[in-house]
Coordinates of C-alpha atoms and ligand atoms in Angstrom, one line a residue:
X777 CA 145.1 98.1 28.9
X778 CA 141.9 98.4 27.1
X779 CA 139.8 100.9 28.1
X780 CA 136.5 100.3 26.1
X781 CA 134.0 98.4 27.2
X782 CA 133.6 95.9 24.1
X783 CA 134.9 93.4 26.2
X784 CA 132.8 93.7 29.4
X785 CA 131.2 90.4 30.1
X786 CA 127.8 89.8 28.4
X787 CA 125.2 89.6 31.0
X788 CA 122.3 87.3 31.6
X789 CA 120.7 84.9 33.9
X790 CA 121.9 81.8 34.8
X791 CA 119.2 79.2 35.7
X792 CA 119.5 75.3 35.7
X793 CA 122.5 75.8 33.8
X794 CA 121.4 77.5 30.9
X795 CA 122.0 81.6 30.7
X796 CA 119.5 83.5 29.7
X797 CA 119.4 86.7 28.1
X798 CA 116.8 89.9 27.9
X799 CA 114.7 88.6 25.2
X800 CA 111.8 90.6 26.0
X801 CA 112.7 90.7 30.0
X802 CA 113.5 94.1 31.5
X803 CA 116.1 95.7 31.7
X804 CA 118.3 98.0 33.8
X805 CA 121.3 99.8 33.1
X806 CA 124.9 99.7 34.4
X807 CA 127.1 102.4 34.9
X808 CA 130.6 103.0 34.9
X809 CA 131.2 105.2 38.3
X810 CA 134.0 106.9 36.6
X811 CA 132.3 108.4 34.0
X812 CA 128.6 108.5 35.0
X813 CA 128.0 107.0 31.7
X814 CA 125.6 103.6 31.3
X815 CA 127.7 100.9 28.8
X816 CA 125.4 98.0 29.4
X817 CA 121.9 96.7 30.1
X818 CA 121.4 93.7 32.8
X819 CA 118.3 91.7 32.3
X820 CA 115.3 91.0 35.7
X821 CA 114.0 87.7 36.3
X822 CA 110.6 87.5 36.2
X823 CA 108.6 85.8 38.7
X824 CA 108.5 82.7 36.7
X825 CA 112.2 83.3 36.3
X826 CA 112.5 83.1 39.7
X827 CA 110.4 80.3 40.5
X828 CA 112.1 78.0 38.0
X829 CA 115.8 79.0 39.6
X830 CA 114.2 77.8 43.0
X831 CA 112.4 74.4 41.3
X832 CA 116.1 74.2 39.4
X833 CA 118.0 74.2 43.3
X834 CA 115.1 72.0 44.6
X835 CA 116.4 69.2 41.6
X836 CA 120.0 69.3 41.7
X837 CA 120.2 69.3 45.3
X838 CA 118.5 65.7 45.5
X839 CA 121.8 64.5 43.4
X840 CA 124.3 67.4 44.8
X841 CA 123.4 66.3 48.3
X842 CA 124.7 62.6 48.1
X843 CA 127.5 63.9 45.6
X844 CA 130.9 62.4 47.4
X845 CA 132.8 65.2 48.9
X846 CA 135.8 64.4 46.8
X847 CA 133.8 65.1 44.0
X848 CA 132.7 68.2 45.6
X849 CA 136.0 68.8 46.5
X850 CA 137.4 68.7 42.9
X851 CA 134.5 70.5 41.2
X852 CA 136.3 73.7 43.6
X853 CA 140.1 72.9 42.5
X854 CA 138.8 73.3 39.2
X855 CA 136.7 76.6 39.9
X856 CA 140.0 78.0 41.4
X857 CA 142.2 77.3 38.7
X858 CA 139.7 78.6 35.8
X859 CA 139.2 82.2 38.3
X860 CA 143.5 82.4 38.2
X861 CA 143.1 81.9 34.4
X862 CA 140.3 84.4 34.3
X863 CA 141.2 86.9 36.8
X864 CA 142.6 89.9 34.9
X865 CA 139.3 90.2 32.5
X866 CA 137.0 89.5 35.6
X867 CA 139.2 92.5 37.4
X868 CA 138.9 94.5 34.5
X869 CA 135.3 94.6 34.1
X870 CA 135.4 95.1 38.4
X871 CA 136.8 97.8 37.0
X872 CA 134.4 98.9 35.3
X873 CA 130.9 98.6 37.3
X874 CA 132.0 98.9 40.1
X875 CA 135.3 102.0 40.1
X876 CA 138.2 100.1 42.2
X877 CA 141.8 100.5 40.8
X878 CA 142.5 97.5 38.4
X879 CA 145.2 96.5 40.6
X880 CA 143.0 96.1 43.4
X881 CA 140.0 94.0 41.8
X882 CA 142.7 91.9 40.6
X883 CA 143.9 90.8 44.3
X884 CA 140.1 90.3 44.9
X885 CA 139.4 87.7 42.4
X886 CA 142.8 86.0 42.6
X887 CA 141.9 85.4 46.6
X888 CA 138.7 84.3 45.6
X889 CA 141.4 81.1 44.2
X890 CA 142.4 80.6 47.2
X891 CA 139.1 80.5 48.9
X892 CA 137.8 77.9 46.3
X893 CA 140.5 75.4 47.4
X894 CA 140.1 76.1 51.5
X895 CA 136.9 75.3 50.9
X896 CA 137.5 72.1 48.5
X897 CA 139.9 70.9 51.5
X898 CA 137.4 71.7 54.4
X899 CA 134.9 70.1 52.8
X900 CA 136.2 66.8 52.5
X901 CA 136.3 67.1 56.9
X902 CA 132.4 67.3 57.3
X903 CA 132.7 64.8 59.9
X904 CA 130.4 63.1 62.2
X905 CA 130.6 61.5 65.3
X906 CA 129.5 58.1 67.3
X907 CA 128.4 58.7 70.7
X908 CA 129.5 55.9 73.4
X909 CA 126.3 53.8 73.8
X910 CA 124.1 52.9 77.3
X911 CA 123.1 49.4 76.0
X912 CA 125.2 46.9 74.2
X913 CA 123.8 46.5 70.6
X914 CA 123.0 50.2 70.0
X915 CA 124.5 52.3 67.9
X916 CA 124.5 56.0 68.5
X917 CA 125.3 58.7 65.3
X918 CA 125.8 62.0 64.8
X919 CA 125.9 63.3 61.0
X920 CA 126.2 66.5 59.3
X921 CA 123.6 66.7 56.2
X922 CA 123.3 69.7 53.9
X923 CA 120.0 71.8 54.9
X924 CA 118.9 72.2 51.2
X925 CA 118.5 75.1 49.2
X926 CA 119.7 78.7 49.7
X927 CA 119.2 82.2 48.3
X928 CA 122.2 84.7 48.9
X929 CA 122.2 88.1 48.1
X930 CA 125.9 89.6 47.5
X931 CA 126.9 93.5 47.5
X932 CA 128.7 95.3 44.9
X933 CA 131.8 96.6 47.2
X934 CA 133.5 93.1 46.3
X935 CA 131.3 91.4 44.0
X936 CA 133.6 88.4 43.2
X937 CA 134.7 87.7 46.9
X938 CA 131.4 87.9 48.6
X939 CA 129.7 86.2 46.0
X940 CA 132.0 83.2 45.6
X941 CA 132.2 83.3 49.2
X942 CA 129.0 82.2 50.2
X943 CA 128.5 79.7 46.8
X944 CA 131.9 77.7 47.8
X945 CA 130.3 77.2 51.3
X946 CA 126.6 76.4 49.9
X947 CA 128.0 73.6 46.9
X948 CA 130.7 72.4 49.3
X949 CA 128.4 71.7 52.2
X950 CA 126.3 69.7 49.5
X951 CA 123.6 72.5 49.3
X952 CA 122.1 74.2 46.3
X953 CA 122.3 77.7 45.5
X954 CA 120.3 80.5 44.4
X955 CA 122.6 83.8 44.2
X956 CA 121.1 87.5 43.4
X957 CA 123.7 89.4 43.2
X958 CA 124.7 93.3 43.0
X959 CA 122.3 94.5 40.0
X960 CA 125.0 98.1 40.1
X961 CA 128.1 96.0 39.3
X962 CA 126.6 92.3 37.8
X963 CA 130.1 91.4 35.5
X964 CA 131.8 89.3 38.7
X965 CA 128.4 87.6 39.5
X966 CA 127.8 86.5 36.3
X967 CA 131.5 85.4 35.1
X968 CA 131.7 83.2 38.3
X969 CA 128.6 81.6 37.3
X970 CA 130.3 80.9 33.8
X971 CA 133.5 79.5 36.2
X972 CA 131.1 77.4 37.8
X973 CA 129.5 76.0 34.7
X974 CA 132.5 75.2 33.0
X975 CA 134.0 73.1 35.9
X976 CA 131.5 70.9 35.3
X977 CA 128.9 71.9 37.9
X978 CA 125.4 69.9 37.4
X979 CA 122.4 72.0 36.2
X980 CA 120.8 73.7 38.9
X981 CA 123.3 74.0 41.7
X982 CA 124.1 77.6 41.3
X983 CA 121.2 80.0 39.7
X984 CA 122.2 83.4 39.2
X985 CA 118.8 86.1 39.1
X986 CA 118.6 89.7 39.2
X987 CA 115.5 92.6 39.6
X988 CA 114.6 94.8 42.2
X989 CA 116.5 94.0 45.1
X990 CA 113.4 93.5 47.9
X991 CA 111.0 92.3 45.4
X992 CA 113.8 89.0 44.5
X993 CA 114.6 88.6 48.2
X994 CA 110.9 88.5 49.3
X995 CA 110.2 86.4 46.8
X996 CA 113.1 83.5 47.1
X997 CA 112.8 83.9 51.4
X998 CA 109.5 82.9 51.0
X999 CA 109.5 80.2 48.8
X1000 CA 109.0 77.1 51.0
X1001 CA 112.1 74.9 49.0
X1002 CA 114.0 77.8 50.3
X1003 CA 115.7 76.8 53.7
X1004 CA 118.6 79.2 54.4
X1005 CA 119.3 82.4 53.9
X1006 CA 122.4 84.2 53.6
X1007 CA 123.2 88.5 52.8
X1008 CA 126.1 90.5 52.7
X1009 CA 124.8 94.4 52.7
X1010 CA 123.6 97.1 55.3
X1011 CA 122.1 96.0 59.0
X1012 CA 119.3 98.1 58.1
X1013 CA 118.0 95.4 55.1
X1014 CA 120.0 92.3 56.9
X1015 CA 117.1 92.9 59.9
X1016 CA 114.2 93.0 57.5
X1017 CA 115.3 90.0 55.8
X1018 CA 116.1 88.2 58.9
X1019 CA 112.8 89.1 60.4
X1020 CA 111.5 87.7 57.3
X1021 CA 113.9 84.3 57.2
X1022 CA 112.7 84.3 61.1
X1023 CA 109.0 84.0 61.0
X1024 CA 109.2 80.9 59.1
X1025 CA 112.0 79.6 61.0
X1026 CA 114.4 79.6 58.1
X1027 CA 118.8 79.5 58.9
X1028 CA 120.6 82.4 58.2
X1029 CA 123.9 83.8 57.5
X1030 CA 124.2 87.6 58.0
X1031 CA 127.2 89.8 57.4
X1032 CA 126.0 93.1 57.8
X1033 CA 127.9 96.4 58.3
X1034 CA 129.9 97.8 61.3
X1035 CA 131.7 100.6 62.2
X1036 CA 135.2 100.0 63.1
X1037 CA 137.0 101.6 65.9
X1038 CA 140.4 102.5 65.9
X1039 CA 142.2 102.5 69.3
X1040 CA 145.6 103.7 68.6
X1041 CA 147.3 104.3 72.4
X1042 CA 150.8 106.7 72.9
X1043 CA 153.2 103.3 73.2
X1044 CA 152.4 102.5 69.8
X1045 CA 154.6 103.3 66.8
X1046 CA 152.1 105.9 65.9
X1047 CA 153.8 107.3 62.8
X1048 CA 153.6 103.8 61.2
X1049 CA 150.3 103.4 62.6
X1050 CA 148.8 106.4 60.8
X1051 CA 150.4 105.5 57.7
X1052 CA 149.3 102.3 57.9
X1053 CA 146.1 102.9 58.4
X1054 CA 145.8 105.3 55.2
X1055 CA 146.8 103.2 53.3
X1056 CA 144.0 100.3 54.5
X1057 CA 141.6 103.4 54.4
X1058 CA 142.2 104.2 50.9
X1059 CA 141.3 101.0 50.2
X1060 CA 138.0 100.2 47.8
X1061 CA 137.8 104.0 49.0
X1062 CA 137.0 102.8 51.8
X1063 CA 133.7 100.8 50.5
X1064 CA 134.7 98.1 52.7
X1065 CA 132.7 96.2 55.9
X1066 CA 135.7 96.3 57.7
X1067 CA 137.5 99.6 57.4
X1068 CA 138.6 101.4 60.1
X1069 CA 136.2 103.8 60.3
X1070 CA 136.1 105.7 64.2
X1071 CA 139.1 106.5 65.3
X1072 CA 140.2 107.3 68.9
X1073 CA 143.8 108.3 69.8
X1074 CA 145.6 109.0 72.9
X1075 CA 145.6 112.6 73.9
X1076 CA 149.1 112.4 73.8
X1077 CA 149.5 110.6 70.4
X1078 CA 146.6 112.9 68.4
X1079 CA 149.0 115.2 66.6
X1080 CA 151.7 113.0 65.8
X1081 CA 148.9 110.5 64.4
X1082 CA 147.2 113.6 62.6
X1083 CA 149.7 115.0 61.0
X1084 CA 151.6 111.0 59.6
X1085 CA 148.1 109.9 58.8
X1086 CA 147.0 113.2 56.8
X1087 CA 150.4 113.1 54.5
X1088 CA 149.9 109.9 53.5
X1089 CA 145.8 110.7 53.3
X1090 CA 145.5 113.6 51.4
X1091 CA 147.9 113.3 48.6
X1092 CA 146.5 110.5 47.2
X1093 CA 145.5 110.3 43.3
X1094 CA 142.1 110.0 42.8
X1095 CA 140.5 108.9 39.0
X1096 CA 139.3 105.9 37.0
X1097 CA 140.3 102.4 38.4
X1098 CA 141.9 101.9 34.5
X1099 CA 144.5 104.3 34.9
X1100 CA 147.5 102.9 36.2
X1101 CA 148.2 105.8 38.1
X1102 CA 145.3 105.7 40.6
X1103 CA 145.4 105.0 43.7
X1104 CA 141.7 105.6 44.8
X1105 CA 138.7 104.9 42.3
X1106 CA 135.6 106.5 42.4
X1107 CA 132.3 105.6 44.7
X1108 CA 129.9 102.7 43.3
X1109 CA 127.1 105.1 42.9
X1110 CA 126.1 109.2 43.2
X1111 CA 124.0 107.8 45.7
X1112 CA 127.5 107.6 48.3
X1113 CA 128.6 111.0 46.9
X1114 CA 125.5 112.3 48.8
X1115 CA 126.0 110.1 52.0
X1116 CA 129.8 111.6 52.7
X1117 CA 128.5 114.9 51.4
X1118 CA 126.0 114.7 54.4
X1119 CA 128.3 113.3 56.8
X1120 CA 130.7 115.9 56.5
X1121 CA 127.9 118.7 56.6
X1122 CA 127.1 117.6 59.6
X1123 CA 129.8 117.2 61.4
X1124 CA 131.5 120.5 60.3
X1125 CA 128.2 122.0 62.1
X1126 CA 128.9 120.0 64.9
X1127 CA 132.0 121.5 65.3
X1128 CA 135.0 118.9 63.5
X1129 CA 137.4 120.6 62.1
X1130 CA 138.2 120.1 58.3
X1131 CA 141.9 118.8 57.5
X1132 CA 141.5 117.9 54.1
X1133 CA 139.0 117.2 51.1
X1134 CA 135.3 117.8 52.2
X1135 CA 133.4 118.0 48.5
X1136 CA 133.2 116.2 45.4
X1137 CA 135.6 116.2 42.8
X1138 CA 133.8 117.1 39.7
X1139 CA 130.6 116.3 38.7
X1140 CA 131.1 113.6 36.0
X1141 CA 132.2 110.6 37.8
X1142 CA 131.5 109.7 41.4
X1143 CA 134.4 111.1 42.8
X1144 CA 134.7 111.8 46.4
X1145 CA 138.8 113.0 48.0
X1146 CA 140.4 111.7 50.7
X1147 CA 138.7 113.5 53.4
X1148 CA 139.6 113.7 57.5
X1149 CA 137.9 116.0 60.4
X1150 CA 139.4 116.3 63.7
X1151 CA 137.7 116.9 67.1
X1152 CA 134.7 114.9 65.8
X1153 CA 132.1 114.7 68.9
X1154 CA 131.0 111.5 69.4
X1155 CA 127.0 112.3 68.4
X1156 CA 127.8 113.6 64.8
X1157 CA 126.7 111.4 62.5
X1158 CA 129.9 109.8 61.3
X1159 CA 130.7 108.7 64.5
X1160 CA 127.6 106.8 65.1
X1161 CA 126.2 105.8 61.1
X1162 CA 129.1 103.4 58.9
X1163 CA 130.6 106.1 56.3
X1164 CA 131.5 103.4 53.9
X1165 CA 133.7 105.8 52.0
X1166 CA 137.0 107.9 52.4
X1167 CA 135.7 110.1 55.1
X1168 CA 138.2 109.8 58.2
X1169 CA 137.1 111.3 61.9
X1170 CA 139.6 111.2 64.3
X1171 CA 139.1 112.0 68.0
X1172 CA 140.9 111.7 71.4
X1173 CA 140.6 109.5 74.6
X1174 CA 142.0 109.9 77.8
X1175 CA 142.2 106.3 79.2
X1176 CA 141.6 102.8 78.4
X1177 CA 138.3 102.6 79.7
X1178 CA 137.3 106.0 78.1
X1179 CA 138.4 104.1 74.7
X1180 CA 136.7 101.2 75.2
X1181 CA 133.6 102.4 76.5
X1182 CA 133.1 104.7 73.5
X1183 CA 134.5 101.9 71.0
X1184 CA 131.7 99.8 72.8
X1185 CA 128.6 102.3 72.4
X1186 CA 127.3 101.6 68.9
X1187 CA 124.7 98.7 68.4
X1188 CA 127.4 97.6 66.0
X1189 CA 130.4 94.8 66.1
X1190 CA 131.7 93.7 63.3
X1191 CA 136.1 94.5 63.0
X1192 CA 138.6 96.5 65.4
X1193 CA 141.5 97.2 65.7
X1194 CA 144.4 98.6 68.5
X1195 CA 148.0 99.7 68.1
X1196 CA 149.9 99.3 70.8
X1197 CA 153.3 97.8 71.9
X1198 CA 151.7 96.6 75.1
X1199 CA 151.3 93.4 75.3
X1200 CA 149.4 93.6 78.1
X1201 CA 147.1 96.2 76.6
X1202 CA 146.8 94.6 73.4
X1203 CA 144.8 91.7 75.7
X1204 CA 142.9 93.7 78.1
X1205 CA 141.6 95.6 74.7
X1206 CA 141.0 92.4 73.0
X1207 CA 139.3 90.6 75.7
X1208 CA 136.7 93.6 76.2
X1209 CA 135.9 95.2 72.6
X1210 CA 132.9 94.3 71.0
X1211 CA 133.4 93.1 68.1
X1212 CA 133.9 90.0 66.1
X1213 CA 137.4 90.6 64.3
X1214 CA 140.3 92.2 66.1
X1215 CA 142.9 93.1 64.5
X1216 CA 146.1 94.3 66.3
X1217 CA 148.9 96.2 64.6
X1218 CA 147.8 95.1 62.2
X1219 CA 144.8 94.1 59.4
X1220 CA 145.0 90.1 59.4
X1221 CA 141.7 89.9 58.7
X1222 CA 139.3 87.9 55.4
X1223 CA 142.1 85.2 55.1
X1224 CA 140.2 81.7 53.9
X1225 CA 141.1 80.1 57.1
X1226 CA 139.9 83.3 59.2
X1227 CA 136.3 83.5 60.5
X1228 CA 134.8 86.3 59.4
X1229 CA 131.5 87.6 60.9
X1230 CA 130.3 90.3 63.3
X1231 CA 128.3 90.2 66.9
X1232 CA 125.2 92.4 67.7
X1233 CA 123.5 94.0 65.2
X1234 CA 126.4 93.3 62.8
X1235 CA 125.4 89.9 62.2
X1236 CA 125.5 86.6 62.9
X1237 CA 127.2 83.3 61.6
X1238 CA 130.8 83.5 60.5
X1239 CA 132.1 82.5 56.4
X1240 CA 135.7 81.1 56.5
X1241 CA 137.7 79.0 58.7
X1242 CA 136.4 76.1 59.8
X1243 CA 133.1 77.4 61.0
X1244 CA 132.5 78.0 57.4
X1245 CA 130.2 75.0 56.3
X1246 CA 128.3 75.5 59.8
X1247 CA 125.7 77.8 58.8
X1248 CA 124.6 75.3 55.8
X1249 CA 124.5 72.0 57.8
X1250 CA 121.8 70.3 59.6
X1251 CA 122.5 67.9 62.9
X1252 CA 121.1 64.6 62.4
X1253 CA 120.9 61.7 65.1
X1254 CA 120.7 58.1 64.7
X1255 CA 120.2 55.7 67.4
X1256 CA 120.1 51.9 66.2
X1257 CA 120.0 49.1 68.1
X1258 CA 120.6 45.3 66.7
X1259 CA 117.3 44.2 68.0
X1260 CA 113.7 45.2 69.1
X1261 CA 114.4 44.9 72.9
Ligands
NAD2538 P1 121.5 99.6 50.5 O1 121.2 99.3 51.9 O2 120.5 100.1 49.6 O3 122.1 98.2 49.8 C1 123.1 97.5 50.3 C2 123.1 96.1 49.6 O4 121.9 95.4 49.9 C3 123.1 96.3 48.0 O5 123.9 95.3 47.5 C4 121.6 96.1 47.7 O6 121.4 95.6 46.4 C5 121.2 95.1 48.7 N1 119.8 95.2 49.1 C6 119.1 96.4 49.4 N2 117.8 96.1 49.7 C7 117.7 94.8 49.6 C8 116.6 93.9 49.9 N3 115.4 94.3 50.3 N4 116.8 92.5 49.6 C9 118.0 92.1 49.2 N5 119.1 92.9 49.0 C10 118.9 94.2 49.2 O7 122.7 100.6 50.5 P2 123.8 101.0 49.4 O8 123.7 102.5 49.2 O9 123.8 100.1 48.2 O10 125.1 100.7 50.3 C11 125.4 101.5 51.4 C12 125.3 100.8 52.7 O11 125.2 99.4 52.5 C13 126.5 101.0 53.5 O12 126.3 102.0 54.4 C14 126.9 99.7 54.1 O13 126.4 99.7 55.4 C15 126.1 98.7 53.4 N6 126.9 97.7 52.7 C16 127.6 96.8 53.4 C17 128.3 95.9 52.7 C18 129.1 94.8 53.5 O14 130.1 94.3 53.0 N7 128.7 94.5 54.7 C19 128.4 95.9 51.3 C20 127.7 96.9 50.6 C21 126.9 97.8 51.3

């Protein structure tokens, strides 16, 4: 495997299907996470840049929109064959820019394939409906249109998936797209824009800009061709851009963060369960939306799940995502070294014990250990703030209700998950955790024909399944009669 960065994708803007490089524009650098190091420089739109990706959407989507959807529909097969054929240099420079283990970015773009093509068959099912009429000689319709232009902003923890995620379900609802995605790790953003452009996508349907991440998204929410919104990051910015997107009555998408509780009870096959569960935790190092990321055992499972979880935890090799041997990459940024550092400050004073890890690695890359505390109290920070990294608190409960009440407290509800062999637990659980994505026994979660999305402050609107094209439609309906009565 090559480990230079000559290859990394050459990075630009992408507006009314041109791409555009610095050429005078500023600049901002990328760094490698593993090596602290900046390889490459991504150009910022300027305003004008900006306002010429939204005058570009406004065109195409006058043609896009009355595009057939079998056309739609085979403008995606294509996109999904050319990311197969393009996957393991997209994954490599993943690799890069963003830290996760080559083998992992390359499941994330490959998926991405296989969201292209649900997508490309969905849309071909926008249906409408005719409505049984009072008077004979009138015609009652409903139809589904495309609501017009959108601006998505995409995070860097899966820059491929979340990206191609939300500009499969813009183009195959017939809507136009512009996409600023994550300016730390820009390779994925801008390769799927070259996917895009050479299936054969018209001009103007997908714009890729980049800058300062509130200066673009105040700029592209308030432009008045702009009429959805859709963002993947932190509830903290998702609220300011939805209050934004709300005072002009604008549609939005919002897949914000959560905080996953973990209800593992004593009939469950704990041993497995804690294994399990390291394994999804070391995950992206646990950069991801829907980690587990509280979790309560039963009083009478603790050590057991402990002690299984922590042998499969701690051990794990931690270095650059190139080297085959790695099993955890490094965090995006420093700027997560210093939000697990603080986390695990503070609930050490708290009174959690420390099992394993606790401090960065070294001070070159952004390397942060497999880290668990026990006997977490439920007001340090970690339980209550989203860690989005490989810091692991695990606590006890006593009952279901004590579980589920203290599962329920945080303003957040996005993924959750119970192990049990109970059947009947498994439902009571599931019926009464908030959240939108249970998971029991297992992760199942993120499949194409899944919804994904969260309730309360984790967001709102789901992306996949068949709700997918529902945040990007419009109702219209007709009434026609034969005559003037
Ligand atoms: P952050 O809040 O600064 O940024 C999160 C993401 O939002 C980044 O991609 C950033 O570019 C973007 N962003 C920030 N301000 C924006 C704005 N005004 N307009 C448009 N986009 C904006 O935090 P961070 O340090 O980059 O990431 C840490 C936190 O972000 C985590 O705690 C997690 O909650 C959240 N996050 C969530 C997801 C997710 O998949 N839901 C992904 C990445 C980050």
């Amino acid at each position: 495997m090559d480990t230079t960065t000559a290859q990394y994708e050459a990075l630009a803007l992408y507006i009314g299907g041109r791409f555009l490089s610095a050429r005078g524009r500023p600049e901002q650098e990328v760094i490698n996470p593993a090596t602290g190091e900046a390889f490459a420089q991504l150009p910022h739109a300027t305003r004008e840049d900006l306002d010429n990706a939204v005058n570009a959407a406004s065109d195409a989507f006058q043609s896009w929109r009355h595009t057939p959807a079998i056309e739609r529909s085979a403008l995606l097969r294509r996109v999904a064959s050319l990311i197969r054929e393009r996957a393991p240099q997209i994954a490599r420079n993943i690799t890069l820019d963003q830290g996760k283990p080559l083998a992992e970015a390359i499941l994330e773009v490959q998926s991405c394939a296989e969201h292209a093509e649900w997508h490309a068959e969905e849309c071909r099912r926008i249906y409408g409906r005719v409505i049984p009429a009072r008077t004979p000689g009138v015609q009652q319709t409903v139809s589904r249109e495309p609501i017009g232009v959108c601006a998505a902003f995409t995070p860097w923890n899966f820059p491929f998936n979340l990206a191609l995620r939300k500009v499969v379900a813009a183009l195959g609802s017939g809507c136009t797209t512009v996409l600023k995605g994550p300016e730390d790790s820009p390779s994925a953003v801008v390769a799927l824009a070259r996917i895009f452009h050479d299936a054969g996508l018209p001009a103007g349907c997908l714009n890729v800009v980049w800058g300062v991440p509130s200066e673009v998204s105040t700029h592209l929410i308030n432009a008045p061709a702009v009429r959805k919104i859709s963002f993947t990051g932190s509830a903290t910015v998702g609220k300011q851009l939805a209050s934004m997107a709300g005072a002009q009555m604008k549609r939005m998408t919002m897949e914000l963060g959560g905080h996953s509780p973990v209800l593992v009870f004593d009939d469950a096959d704990v041993e497995q369960a804690a294994r399990f569960l390291a394994r999804t935790k070391t995950r992206n190092a646990g950069q991801v939306c829907m980690a587990p990321s509280r979790f309560f055992v039963h009083e009478k499972a603790y050590e057991r799940f402990v002690d299984a979880f922590t042998a499969e935890y701690a051990p794990l090799r931690v270095g650059d995502g190139l080297d085959p041997q790695t099993q955890m990459g490094p965090l995006a940024h420093e700027r997560r070294i210093d939000a697990m550092q603080a986390l695990v400050t503070d609930a050490r004073e708290r009174g959690a014990s420390l099992v394993c890890g606790g401090s960065r690695l070294d001070e070159t890359g952004y390397f942060f250990p497999p880290t668990i505390l026990t006997g977490v109290p439920d007001d340090a920070r970690l339980m209550v703030e989203e860690p989005f990294g490989p810091v692991v608190p695990i606590t006890t409960f006593s009952s279901t209700e004590d579980a589920l009440s203290r599962a329920n407290a945080l303003p957040y509800g996005l993924a959750s998950y119970v192990f049990t062999n109970s059947i009947a637990t498994a439902e009571y659980v599931a019926g009464r955790i908030e959240a939108g994505m249970v998971g029991i026994n297992h992760f199942g979660l993120a499949l194409p024909e899944t919804p994904l999305g969260g309730v309360k402050e984790s967001g709102m609107g789901s992306e996949g399944g068949i709700e997918t094209f529902d945040g990007y439609l419009v109702t219209k309906f007709v009434s026609q009669a034969s005559r003037v009565p």
